[in-house]
Amino acid sequence: MNENISSEKEKKSLLIPILMGIFCGVLLGGFLPTWGREIYFLGELFINSLLMLVIPLVMTSMISSITGLGDLRLLKGIGLKTISLYMVTTGIAVILGLILVSFIQPGIADNENDRVLLRGGQLLENVDYTIQENQLTLTKDSLRKPFDDRYLVLLLDQNITGVIEKEENFNNNHLTIKQWENQEGEITIPLAKGKGLKIDLTIAKKVMGKEKKSISETLKNVIISLLPRNLFQAMANNDVLPIIIFSLIFGAILTTFNEGVILINFFNTLNITILKIVDLILLFAPIGIGALIAGRLGEAGGFSGFAEEFLSLGKYTGTVMLGLFLHGFAILFLLLYFITKRSPFVFFRRMLPALTTAFSTASSSATIPVTLECAIKNNKIEAKIADFVIPLGATINMDGTALYEAVAAVFIAQIYGIELTIGQMIVIFLTATLAAIGAAGIPEAGLVTMVIVLKAVDIPIEGISLILVIDWFLDRCRTTINVWGDVVVAAMVQKMENKQ
């Protein structure tokens, strides 16, 4: 009884400082963005300390989990249940995203006057413009801040392209052109007046060179990476999936001969030691998490800069966040309650240190140590279940990422005026589900797999530039749901195994 009371006090004493760290980080980054950027290095130290433990913790926890099963035939049942539940929850997330984006239609303006320019492929045939030196001015419509460092303006009546880079003084209906080019790419001088222009975005730098990858190539790469040529290189790159496969085989072999008991005890002791190091690192979590949030808000320019980014894509951001909220706090809550009979609210509260870490780091892999800590110690999920399910989920279970990719793909199609058929929606469902499996548990990995989804239904890849301005924030939100989905599945697998 006393142990339970002590454990509950520890959970509360950790949670309150983390929440205070988040609050201070938001205030500092919001009101003093320069100071927020200055203390960001403290957050990087926190992330590095967690990433340092990912590979040794995954190896020791996996080996301890496999050797602790006793009968290896149990592994087949746990594995099938885990993968099946991961596929089901990811599929539900994609369907929910498709329903919301089709109903809300964030990429379609409510009326003609609300049309937002500078979203790739905007055709403005009846808009008059004037040019004085390198200054382009529209006589109609209001321009907004560009979504990327580089974009193009095509003068339809003159067939001349204007190149703009890193536009700083972007105001109302005029902008500065760096240079004008004709069809042959030669620098030219346009006429002073005209009518009709088209604005295109270039391919985002973060996905440059990824255009040629298909879903089959991505899945092939995932399968090939399961058995790397150099295991130590995989460790250095924090590639979790091949480490999981190696640890499963290694642990299974240890159970086949008597001398293996020595190594089994060694890895069990090592696992406990690493978890105690996690306890030590978590003492600095409030400072690290607060610094990460302060730094990212500082990079966005404080509250004013973040508000501008948020509002520029308000309906899209709202659609993604609504989808993540419904999936995380309705669907996963209901699954947890009906399958495990646990209180979702208590379970969620006990996972808050891991979820806040996921939000601040935007990395499922970096959060593995904290997720295991909270799942095993706080929510009493058996170590042999959590040690198998959670590291695997950090690499193949991406509910939030899959939902985001489905919403973003349809949003970009709506911006370009592309009407998607039922067949194309099904293709988006399949590719978003499969691409999420291939997304690494690192920040902004979803942007790369987004290319696959767009290519599958012939939506211009340049459209990714539209969502970059707010992606840093949504990346944190969807990572939080990814981690939450991992622990919910772990609880459900444990309940199913205990029943069996």
XYZ file of C-alpha atoms in Angstrom:
500
model
C 0.000 0.000 0.000
C 2.813 2.398 0.955
C 4.616 1.566 -2.323
C 1.540 2.532 -4.353
C 1.218 5.841 -2.489
C 4.918 6.560 -3.032
C 4.647 5.710 -6.729
C 1.635 8.002 -7.150
C 3.501 10.865 -5.470
C 6.480 10.357 -7.782
C 4.223 10.535 -10.831
C 2.575 13.733 -9.630
C 5.878 15.322 -8.577
C 7.261 14.706 -12.091
C 4.148 15.820 -13.959
C 3.757 19.194 -12.235
C 7.344 20.380 -12.939
C 7.006 19.319 -16.596
C 3.782 21.305 -16.963
C 5.470 24.285 -15.294
C 8.400 23.906 -17.716
C 6.014 23.958 -20.679
C 4.239 27.028 -19.303
C 7.516 28.914 -18.756
C 8.773 27.841 -22.199
C 5.630 29.146 -23.879
C 5.857 32.487 -22.067
C 9.572 32.935 -22.731
C 9.427 31.918 -26.412
C 6.209 33.873 -26.960
C 7.159 37.182 -25.360
C 10.966 37.060 -25.630
C 11.687 35.083 -28.814
C 15.392 36.056 -28.809
C 15.849 34.576 -25.345
C 13.866 31.531 -26.405
C 16.293 30.883 -29.242
C 19.252 31.389 -26.898
C 18.210 28.654 -24.445
C 17.240 26.157 -27.165
C 20.599 24.392 -26.685
C 19.355 23.115 -23.312
C 16.548 21.351 -25.157
C 19.042 19.868 -27.617
C 21.009 18.457 -24.677
C 17.808 16.831 -23.409
C 17.048 15.283 -26.833
C 20.641 14.055 -27.176
C 20.509 12.410 -23.753
C 17.340 10.527 -24.736
C 18.640 9.542 -28.170
C 21.825 8.302 -26.496
C 19.756 5.688 -24.651
C 17.429 4.631 -27.486
C 19.594 1.881 -29.018
C 20.894 0.314 -25.769
C 17.405 0.481 -24.255
C 15.728 -1.067 -27.312
C 18.288 -3.898 -27.380
C 18.181 -4.705 -23.680
C 14.409 -4.325 -23.362
C 13.735 -6.469 -26.429
C 16.135 -9.220 -25.335
C 14.692 -9.154 -21.805
C 11.169 -9.284 -23.236
C 11.870 -12.290 -25.486
C 13.793 -14.256 -22.876
C 11.120 -13.435 -20.284
C 8.312 -14.985 -22.322
C 9.402 -18.465 -21.339
C 7.597 -20.119 -24.238
C 8.634 -18.515 -27.529
C 5.378 -19.652 -29.125
C 3.805 -16.759 -27.216
C 5.812 -14.364 -29.388
C 3.806 -15.323 -32.465
C 0.531 -14.421 -30.728
C 1.841 -11.145 -29.326
C 3.371 -10.195 -32.667
C 0.214 -10.873 -34.669
C -1.975 -8.992 -32.191
C 0.415 -6.008 -32.121
C 0.768 -5.632 -35.883
C -2.969 -6.201 -36.461
C -3.949 -3.549 -33.916
C -1.405 -1.113 -35.328
C -2.816 -1.562 -38.836
C -6.395 -1.164 -37.590
C -5.744 2.041 -35.621
C -3.723 3.549 -38.479
C -6.456 2.689 -40.984
C -9.100 4.284 -38.752
C -6.972 7.440 -38.473
C -6.678 7.747 -42.277
C -10.421 7.231 -42.812
C -11.190 9.857 -40.161
C -8.811 12.318 -41.838
C -10.357 11.766 -45.265
C -13.875 12.282 -43.903
C -12.974 15.528 -42.121
C -11.014 17.090 -44.997
C -13.777 16.190 -47.473
C -16.441 17.698 -45.228
C -14.590 20.839 -44.048
C -12.828 21.472 -47.396
C -10.025 23.674 -45.992
C -8.479 24.178 -49.436
C -11.597 25.771 -50.953
C -12.268 29.452 -50.217
C -15.695 30.375 -48.875
C -16.013 33.107 -51.504
C -13.972 34.658 -54.302
C -12.754 37.553 -52.152
C -11.216 35.141 -49.626
C -9.044 33.519 -52.275
C -5.490 33.138 -50.977
C -2.772 33.726 -53.543
C 0.674 32.184 -53.672
C -0.665 28.667 -53.253
C 0.808 26.840 -56.231
C -1.018 26.895 -59.524
C -3.245 29.913 -58.828
C -4.487 31.146 -62.203
C -5.518 34.834 -62.185
C -6.501 35.495 -65.782
C -8.488 38.719 -65.237
C -6.165 40.458 -62.793
C -4.487 43.666 -64.064
C -0.909 44.360 -63.070
C 1.687 47.097 -63.469
C 5.477 46.821 -63.405
C 7.852 49.620 -62.459
C 11.478 48.480 -62.579
C 11.361 45.224 -60.563
C 8.193 46.058 -58.628
C 5.091 44.047 -59.572
C 1.754 45.507 -58.398
C -1.695 43.973 -58.738
C -4.647 46.309 -59.176
C -6.925 43.756 -57.557
C -6.697 41.076 -54.895
C -4.512 41.122 -51.825
C -1.330 39.078 -51.610
C -0.156 37.227 -48.547
C 3.270 36.309 -47.270
C 4.837 33.504 -49.359
C 4.930 29.949 -48.039
C 8.423 29.114 -49.238
C 11.804 30.711 -49.892
C 11.356 30.546 -53.662
C 8.375 30.840 -55.997
C 7.589 31.949 -59.533
C 5.226 34.456 -61.145
C 4.251 33.827 -64.784
C 2.904 36.802 -66.794
C 0.401 35.045 -69.052
C 0.126 37.741 -71.716
C 3.908 38.175 -72.071
C 4.977 34.576 -71.335
C 7.653 35.869 -68.979
C 8.543 34.381 -65.605
C 9.528 36.404 -62.553
C 11.765 34.796 -59.951
C 11.388 35.839 -56.315
C 13.594 34.642 -53.495
C 13.329 35.291 -49.753
C 10.948 38.186 -50.134
C 11.074 40.297 -46.969
C 8.965 43.349 -47.855
C 5.870 41.499 -48.957
C 2.952 43.854 -48.517
C -0.669 43.804 -49.704
C -0.729 43.722 -53.501
C 2.873 44.235 -54.560
C 6.152 42.343 -54.467
C 9.715 42.665 -55.681
C 10.938 40.503 -58.549
C 14.563 39.420 -58.417
C 14.741 38.931 -62.186
C 12.545 38.330 -65.230
C 13.247 35.417 -67.581
C 11.843 34.504 -71.011
C 11.035 30.975 -72.235
C 14.695 30.332 -73.037
C 15.738 31.262 -69.507
C 17.338 34.516 -70.624
C 17.028 37.651 -68.488
C 14.558 40.095 -70.046
C 12.561 43.280 -69.352
C 8.728 43.015 -69.291
C 6.144 45.541 -70.454
C 4.941 48.076 -67.908
C 1.302 46.898 -67.940
C -0.617 43.711 -68.570
C -3.392 41.351 -67.514
C -3.305 37.790 -66.258
C -0.726 35.938 -64.241
C -0.111 32.564 -62.619
C 1.749 31.937 -59.383
C 3.620 28.662 -58.877
C 5.655 27.304 -56.011
C 8.884 25.455 -56.619
C 9.484 22.081 -54.972
C 10.202 22.410 -51.267
C 13.876 22.012 -50.401
C 13.107 19.479 -47.666
C 11.707 16.997 -50.170
C 14.009 17.875 -53.063
C 15.316 14.707 -54.678
C 12.577 12.520 -53.162
C 10.210 12.944 -56.116
C 11.155 9.662 -57.778
C 10.410 7.411 -54.814
C 7.302 5.239 -55.023
C 5.452 3.310 -52.338
C 6.922 0.017 -53.573
C 10.468 1.424 -53.461
C 9.910 2.774 -49.967
C 8.589 -0.544 -48.669
C 11.477 -2.363 -50.366
C 13.904 -0.050 -48.571
C 12.170 -0.766 -45.252
C 12.423 -4.533 -45.841
C 16.067 -4.318 -46.927
C 16.920 -2.211 -43.869
C 15.660 -4.998 -41.583
C 19.008 -6.755 -42.126
C 21.699 -4.050 -42.416
C 25.180 -4.814 -43.678
C 26.680 -3.124 -40.650
C 24.804 -3.413 -37.365
C 26.991 -0.771 -35.700
C 26.242 1.689 -38.487
C 22.520 1.093 -37.899
C 23.115 1.845 -34.223
C 25.006 5.032 -35.083
C 22.124 6.159 -37.325
C 19.525 5.302 -34.649
C 17.791 2.889 -37.063
C 15.503 1.162 -34.584
C 13.812 -1.444 -36.802
C 16.951 -3.495 -37.675
C 18.003 -3.355 -34.017
C 14.611 -4.781 -33.050
C 14.995 -7.657 -35.539
C 18.530 -8.435 -34.331
C 17.455 -8.310 -30.682
C 14.510 -10.648 -31.333
C 16.783 -13.222 -32.966
C 19.508 -12.778 -30.350
C 17.056 -13.174 -27.454
C 15.395 -16.212 -29.039
C 18.771 -17.940 -29.498
C 19.741 -17.273 -25.872
C 16.788 -19.351 -24.680
C 17.921 -22.439 -26.610
C 20.956 -23.418 -24.470
C 21.733 -23.482 -20.751
C 24.803 -21.236 -20.902
C 22.588 -18.475 -22.252
C 21.289 -17.831 -18.721
C 24.446 -15.844 -17.940
C 23.805 -13.403 -20.780
C 20.077 -13.288 -20.010
C 20.832 -12.136 -16.458
C 23.364 -9.645 -17.830
C 20.844 -8.035 -20.206
C 18.144 -7.979 -17.511
C 20.523 -6.129 -15.190
C 21.621 -3.802 -17.998
C 17.983 -3.024 -18.815
C 17.276 -2.061 -15.207
C 20.413 0.105 -15.154
C 19.405 2.002 -18.308
C 15.894 2.594 -16.928
C 17.487 4.117 -13.828
C 19.510 6.428 -16.091
C 16.182 7.400 -17.701
C 14.902 8.285 -14.212
C 17.929 10.541 -13.782
C 17.434 12.266 -17.162
C 13.756 12.851 -16.411
C 14.777 15.050 -13.486
C 15.933 17.551 -16.112
C 12.853 17.068 -18.317
C 11.096 20.289 -17.203
C 14.115 22.394 -18.240
C 14.694 20.484 -21.491
C 11.064 20.458 -22.588
C 10.604 24.124 -21.669
C 13.745 25.077 -23.640
C 12.596 23.128 -26.718
C 9.225 24.864 -26.772
C 10.746 28.286 -26.060
C 13.291 27.805 -28.841
C 10.759 26.737 -31.447
C 8.373 29.558 -30.581
C 11.359 31.924 -30.720
C 12.223 30.706 -34.237
C 8.629 31.390 -35.267
C 8.973 34.985 -34.057
C 7.126 34.676 -30.753
C 3.358 34.790 -30.339
C 2.902 37.280 -33.169
C 4.901 35.196 -35.654
C 3.231 31.956 -34.628
C -0.223 33.531 -34.878
C 0.566 34.717 -38.411
C 1.691 31.204 -39.409
C -1.312 29.603 -37.742
C -3.864 31.951 -39.318
C -2.320 31.741 -42.806
C -3.416 28.105 -42.922
C -6.138 28.266 -40.302
C -8.696 25.889 -41.816
C -6.062 23.316 -42.770
C -4.425 23.470 -39.329
C -7.811 23.237 -37.645
C -8.790 20.208 -39.733
C -5.595 18.315 -38.877
C -5.837 19.168 -35.180
C -9.528 18.218 -35.054
C -8.694 14.869 -36.650
C -5.841 14.230 -34.211
C -8.034 15.213 -31.264
C -10.914 12.933 -32.304
C -8.595 10.007 -32.981
C -6.607 10.432 -29.785
C -9.367 11.392 -27.346
C -12.383 9.631 -28.819
C -11.402 6.566 -30.850
C -8.328 5.505 -28.863
C -10.074 6.355 -25.577
C -13.035 4.141 -26.519
C -10.818 1.281 -27.697
C -8.831 1.456 -24.462
C -11.968 1.474 -22.309
C -13.933 -1.277 -24.036
C -11.017 -3.670 -24.551
C -9.034 -3.163 -21.324
C -11.780 -1.802 -19.003
C -9.278 0.790 -17.786
C -10.095 4.443 -17.185
C -8.755 6.298 -20.237
C -8.412 9.522 -18.246
C -6.254 7.948 -15.517
C -4.230 6.043 -18.132
C -3.713 9.250 -20.112
C -2.693 11.273 -17.054
C -0.059 8.699 -16.150
C 1.373 8.902 -19.676
C 1.632 12.712 -19.698
C 5.428 12.858 -19.120
C 5.933 10.732 -22.247
C 3.348 12.655 -24.283
C 4.789 16.051 -23.374
C 8.243 14.730 -24.288
C 6.864 13.549 -27.637
C 5.353 16.989 -28.270
C 8.555 18.843 -27.411
C 10.978 16.563 -29.314
C 8.705 15.708 -32.294
C 10.410 12.293 -32.306
C 8.812 8.943 -31.468
C 12.248 7.311 -31.283
C 13.686 9.875 -28.871
C 10.623 9.386 -26.655
C 11.002 5.576 -26.374
C 12.881 5.678 -23.028
C 10.244 7.908 -21.414
C 7.357 5.987 -23.009
C 8.618 2.671 -21.609
C 9.192 4.272 -18.224
C 5.631 5.611 -18.005
C 3.997 2.501 -19.494
C 5.727 0.013 -17.175
C 6.026 1.979 -13.941
C 3.004 4.281 -14.094
C 0.419 2.212 -15.981
C 1.631 -1.236 -14.882
C 1.914 -2.689 -18.388
C 3.967 -5.876 -18.164
C 7.575 -5.285 -19.147
C 7.632 -8.242 -21.558
C 4.663 -6.682 -23.439
C 5.768 -3.031 -23.327
C 9.385 -3.849 -24.246
C 8.165 -5.516 -27.437
C 5.155 -3.420 -28.463
C 6.376 0.140 -27.824
C 9.757 0.122 -29.658
C 8.050 -1.625 -32.576
C 5.269 0.971 -32.529
C 7.777 3.834 -32.620
C 8.878 2.590 -36.043
C 5.742 1.209 -37.716
C 2.759 2.725 -35.895
C 2.139 6.307 -37.043
C -1.555 7.069 -36.518
C -1.036 10.830 -36.388
C 1.306 10.873 -39.377
C -1.080 8.797 -41.509
C -4.022 11.078 -40.668
C -1.964 14.187 -41.427
C -0.825 12.818 -44.803
C -4.401 12.024 -45.842
C -5.641 15.498 -44.863
C -2.658 17.271 -46.459
C -2.986 15.358 -49.754
C -6.664 16.229 -50.183
C -6.044 19.822 -49.004
C -3.359 20.332 -51.673
C -5.672 18.816 -54.302
C -8.410 21.272 -53.276
C -5.984 24.204 -53.551
C -5.070 23.148 -57.086
C -8.739 22.619 -57.967
C -8.280 18.863 -58.511
C -11.447 16.860 -57.889
C -10.585 13.465 -56.432
C -12.660 10.394 -57.308
C -13.635 7.620 -54.892
C -10.932 5.474 -56.470
C -8.299 8.130 -55.807
C -9.500 8.441 -52.208
C -8.995 4.699 -51.792
C -5.487 5.040 -53.229
C -4.763 7.836 -50.724
C -6.061 5.591 -47.927
C -3.777 2.714 -48.934
C -0.679 4.806 -49.617
C -1.041 6.961 -46.480
C -1.404 3.806 -44.359
C 1.585 2.070 -45.940
C 3.737 5.203 -46.164
C 3.245 5.810 -42.434
C 4.885 2.435 -41.790
C 7.922 3.582 -43.763
C 8.165 6.900 -41.890
C 11.086 6.981 -39.496
C 10.434 8.076 -35.904
C 12.263 11.371 -36.457
C 11.096 15.001 -36.882
C 9.405 15.823 -40.217
C 9.768 12.298 -41.646
C 6.119 12.600 -42.714
C 7.078 15.288 -45.240
C 9.169 12.779 -47.179
C 6.488 10.068 -47.211
C 3.996 12.759 -48.232
C 5.685 12.736 -51.651
C 4.596 9.099 -52.097
C 0.961 9.899 -51.320
C 0.868 12.877 -53.703
C 2.528 10.950 -56.529
C 0.049 8.093 -56.151
C -2.853 10.325 -57.264
C -0.907 12.752 -59.488
C -1.129 15.789 -57.201
C 1.702 18.322 -57.807
C 4.571 17.720 -55.390
C 5.179 21.479 -55.250
C 2.069 21.662 -53.098
C 4.098 20.464 -50.104
C 5.518 23.992 -49.955
C 2.054 25.180 -48.935
C 2.106 23.378 -45.601
C 5.730 23.907 -44.530
C 5.010 27.148 -42.703
C 2.969 25.393 -39.992
C 4.355 21.859 -40.278
C 6.790 22.270 -37.362
C 3.813 22.683 -35.026
C 1.624 19.952 -36.541
C 4.628 17.596 -36.491
C 4.652 17.823 -32.699
C 0.914 17.256 -32.460
C 0.930 14.155 -34.667
C 4.008 12.717 -32.891
C 2.110 12.970 -29.613
C -0.762 10.951 -31.091
C 1.726 8.444 -32.532
C 3.150 7.772 -29.058
C -0.304 7.715 -27.461
C -1.391 5.098 -30.011
C 1.646 2.942 -29.138
C 0.822 2.718 -25.432
C -2.897 2.177 -26.034
C -2.076 -0.789 -28.271
C 0.365 -2.093 -25.632
C -2.426 -2.033 -23.032
C -4.828 -3.797 -25.415
C -2.273 -6.496 -26.292
C -1.658 -7.138 -22.596
C -5.384 -7.547 -21.925
C -5.821 -9.930 -24.873
C -2.811 -11.999 -23.773
C -4.052 -12.222 -20.177
C -7.489 -13.333 -21.355
C -5.953 -16.009 -23.541
